[in-house]
CSV table of C-alpha atoms in Angstrom, one decimal:
chain,number,residue,atom,x,y,z
W,151,MET,CA,0.1,-0.3,-0.4
W,152,SER,CA,1.6,3.2,-1.1
W,153,LYS,CA,0.9,6.6,1.6
W,154,PRO,CA,-1.0,9.2,0.1
W,155,ARG,CA,0.9,13.1,-1.2
W,156,MET,CA,1.4,14.7,1.6
W,157,TRP,CA,1.5,17.8,0.2
W,158,TRP,CA,0.7,20.1,2.9
W,159,GLN,CA,4.4,19.5,4.6
W,160,GLU,CA,5.6,21.1,1.0
W,161,VAL,CA,4.0,24.6,1.6
W,162,VAL,CA,6.5,27.1,3.2
W,163,PRO,CA,5.6,30.4,4.0
W,164,GLY,CA,8.2,32.0,2.4
W,165,ASP,CA,6.4,30.5,-0.6
W,166,TRP,CA,3.4,32.9,-0.9
W,167,TYR,CA,5.0,36.3,-0.2
W,168,VAL,CA,5.3,37.3,-3.6
W,169,PHE,CA,1.7,36.5,-3.1
W,170,GLY,CA,0.8,38.8,0.4
W,171,MET,CA,3.4,42.2,-0.2
W,172,PRO,CA,2.2,45.1,1.6
W,173,GLU,CA,2.9,47.9,-1.4
W,174,ASP,CA,0.0,46.7,-3.9
W,175,LEU,CA,2.1,47.9,-7.3
W,176,VAL,CA,4.9,45.9,-6.6
W,177,ARG,CA,3.0,43.2,-6.1
W,178,GLU,CA,0.1,43.6,-8.9
W,179,ARG,CA,4.0,43.9,-11.2
W,180,TYR,CA,4.6,40.2,-9.5
W,181,LEU,CA,1.5,38.6,-10.1
W,182,ALA,CA,1.0,39.8,-14.0
W,183,LEU,CA,4.3,38.5,-14.4
W,184,LEU,CA,3.5,35.2,-13.1
W,185,ALA,CA,-0.1,35.4,-14.8
W,186,ALA,CA,1.9,36.6,-17.8
W,187,LEU,CA,5.4,34.0,-17.8
W,188,GLU,CA,2.2,30.6,-16.9
W,189,GLU,CA,0.0,32.2,-20.0
W,190,LEU,CA,3.3,30.9,-22.3
W,191,SER,CA,4.3,28.6,-20.8
W,192,THR,CA,1.3,27.1,-22.5
W,193,ARG,CA,2.8,28.2,-25.3
W,194,GLY,CA,6.3,27.2,-25.4
W,195,PRO,CA,8.6,26.5,-22.9
W,196,MET,CA,10.2,29.4,-22.3
W,197,SER,CA,10.0,33.0,-23.5
W,198,THR,CA,11.9,36.4,-24.4
W,199,LEU,CA,12.1,39.5,-22.8
W,200,PRO,CA,9.9,40.8,-25.3
W,201,ASP,CA,7.6,37.0,-25.7
W,202,ILE,CA,6.6,38.0,-21.9
W,203,ALA,CA,6.5,42.4,-22.2
W,204,ALA,CA,3.6,41.7,-24.8
W,205,GLN,CA,2.1,38.7,-23.1
W,206,LEU,CA,1.7,41.7,-19.6
W,207,ARG,CA,-0.5,43.7,-22.2
W,208,ALA,CA,-2.5,40.7,-22.1
W,209,VAL,CA,-3.6,39.7,-18.9
W,210,GLY,CA,-4.1,43.2,-18.5
W,211,TYR,CA,-0.9,44.8,-17.3
W,212,HIS,CA,-0.6,48.3,-19.0
W,213,ASP,CA,1.8,50.3,-16.9
W,214,PRO,CA,4.9,50.8,-18.3
W,215,LEU,CA,8.3,48.6,-17.5
W,216,PRO,CA,11.2,49.1,-19.2
W,217,GLU,CA,13.6,46.1,-19.3
W,218,THR,CA,15.4,46.4,-17.2
W,219,GLU,CA,12.8,46.9,-15.0
W,220,LEU,CA,11.7,43.5,-16.0
W,221,ARG,CA,14.8,41.6,-15.5
W,222,LYS,CA,14.9,42.7,-12.2
W,223,SER,CA,11.6,41.6,-11.5
W,224,LEU,CA,12.4,38.2,-13.1
W,225,ASP,CA,16.2,38.0,-11.2
W,226,GLN,CA,13.5,38.9,-8.0
W,227,LEU,CA,11.4,35.8,-9.4
W,228,ALA,CA,14.5,33.4,-9.3
W,229,VAL,CA,15.6,34.2,-6.0
W,230,TRP,CA,11.6,33.5,-4.6
W,231,ARG,CA,12.1,30.2,-7.3
W,232,PHE,CA,9.1,31.0,-8.9
W,233,ALA,CA,11.3,31.5,-12.6
W,234,GLU,CA,14.6,30.2,-14.0
W,235,PRO,CA,16.5,32.6,-17.0
W,236,PHE,CA,17.8,30.4,-19.9
W,237,HIS,CA,20.8,31.3,-22.7
W,238,ASP,CA,21.1,30.3,-25.7
W,239,TYR,CA,25.1,30.8,-26.4
W,240,ALA,CA,24.6,30.0,-30.2
W,241,ALA,CA,22.7,33.0,-30.3
W,242,PRO,CA,23.8,35.7,-32.6
W,243,VAL,CA,24.9,39.0,-30.8
W,244,ARG,CA,23.9,42.0,-31.7
W,245,SER,CA,25.8,43.9,-29.4
W,246,LEU,CA,27.3,44.4,-26.1
W,247,GLN,CA,24.0,43.4,-23.8
W,248,GLY,CA,23.4,40.3,-25.6
W,249,LEU,CA,26.8,39.2,-25.5
W,250,VAL,CA,25.8,39.0,-21.3
W,251,VAL,CA,22.8,38.4,-22.4
W,252,ARG,CA,22.6,36.1,-24.8
W,253,GLN,CA,19.0,35.5,-26.5
W,254,GLU,CA,17.3,35.1,-22.2
W,255,ALA,CA,14.5,33.1,-21.7
W,256,TRP,CA,12.9,32.4,-18.6
W,257,ALA,CA,9.5,29.5,-17.6
W,258,LEU,CA,8.3,29.0,-13.8
W,259,THR,CA,10.4,26.7,-12.6
W,260,ARG,CA,8.2,23.5,-10.5
W,261,LEU,CA,6.9,25.5,-7.6
W,262,GLY,CA,6.3,28.7,-9.6
W,263,ARG,CA,3.1,26.6,-11.9
W,264,GLY,CA,2.2,25.0,-8.5
W,265,ILE,CA,1.7,28.2,-6.9
W,266,VAL,CA,0.2,30.0,-9.6
W,267,ALA,CA,-2.2,27.1,-10.0
W,268,ALA,CA,-3.3,27.0,-7.1
W,269,VAL,CA,-3.7,30.5,-6.3
W,270,ARG,CA,-5.7,31.0,-9.6
W,271,THR,CA,-7.5,28.1,-8.3
W,272,ALA,CA,-8.2,29.3,-4.7
W,273,VAL,CA,-9.8,32.7,-6.6
W,274,VAL,CA,-11.7,31.1,-8.6
W,275,ASP,CA,-14.0,29.6,-6.5
W,276,VAL,CA,-13.9,32.2,-4.1
W,277,VAL,CA,-15.8,34.2,-6.4
W,278,ARG,CA,-17.2,31.8,-8.1
W,279,ALA,CA,-18.4,31.0,-4.2
W,280,LEU,CA,-19.7,34.6,-3.8
W,281,GLN,CA,-22.0,34.1,-6.9
W,282,LEU,CA,-23.5,32.1,-5.2
W,283,PRO,CA,-27.7,33.2,-4.6
W,284,SER,CA,-28.1,34.6,-1.0
W,285,ARG,CA,-30.8,33.1,-0.7
W,286,LEU,CA,-28.1,29.4,-0.5
W,287,LEU,CA,-25.8,31.7,1.4
W,288,ASP,CA,-28.8,32.1,3.6
W,289,GLY,CA,-29.8,28.7,4.9
W,290,VAL,CA,-26.3,27.0,5.2
W,291,VAL,CA,-25.7,30.2,7.5
W,292,ASN,CA,-29.2,29.1,9.5
W,293,ARG,CA,-28.7,25.2,9.0
W,294,PRO,CA,-28.8,24.5,13.3
W,295,GLY,CA,-25.0,23.6,13.8
W,296,PHE,CA,-22.8,26.5,11.8
W,297,GLY,CA,-23.3,29.3,14.4
W,298,GLY,CA,-24.3,31.1,11.7
W,299,ASP,CA,-20.3,33.5,11.6
W,300,LEU,CA,-19.5,33.8,7.4
W,301,ARG,CA,-16.3,35.6,8.5
W,302,TRP,CA,-14.3,32.3,9.5
W,303,TRP,CA,-15.1,31.9,5.1
W,304,LEU,CA,-14.4,35.2,3.6
């Protein structure tokens, strides 16, 4: 008989830091970047910086994000182990910066894919639950033995 998978033991508070950042603009940038990388992961294994910048706009993040800021944000995601860079050393060099970057491409790590999927699922489920008919929610609240307090759920 195999042991049940104890996924809950692998949840580390530091892995969720990006979702609870106190600065709204910084948090939104990282979350939009994770959403863009997740969308791009369905199209191919790695994405270049121009691909990521275009996908950021496609997922609804329209704040200007210069390439240096994008790379800095991606580097931070790499520190948090959510994304990782790949370099194509056979790519043609177009400039001095190109020598360093060498057609850099990025992808979500396994941890990054799992956490993004978990958060997306939780957000969608909460929105779906909050769209339930009010009479149904009242029926749950007024059920005997429930206690009538939905604050723990919301």
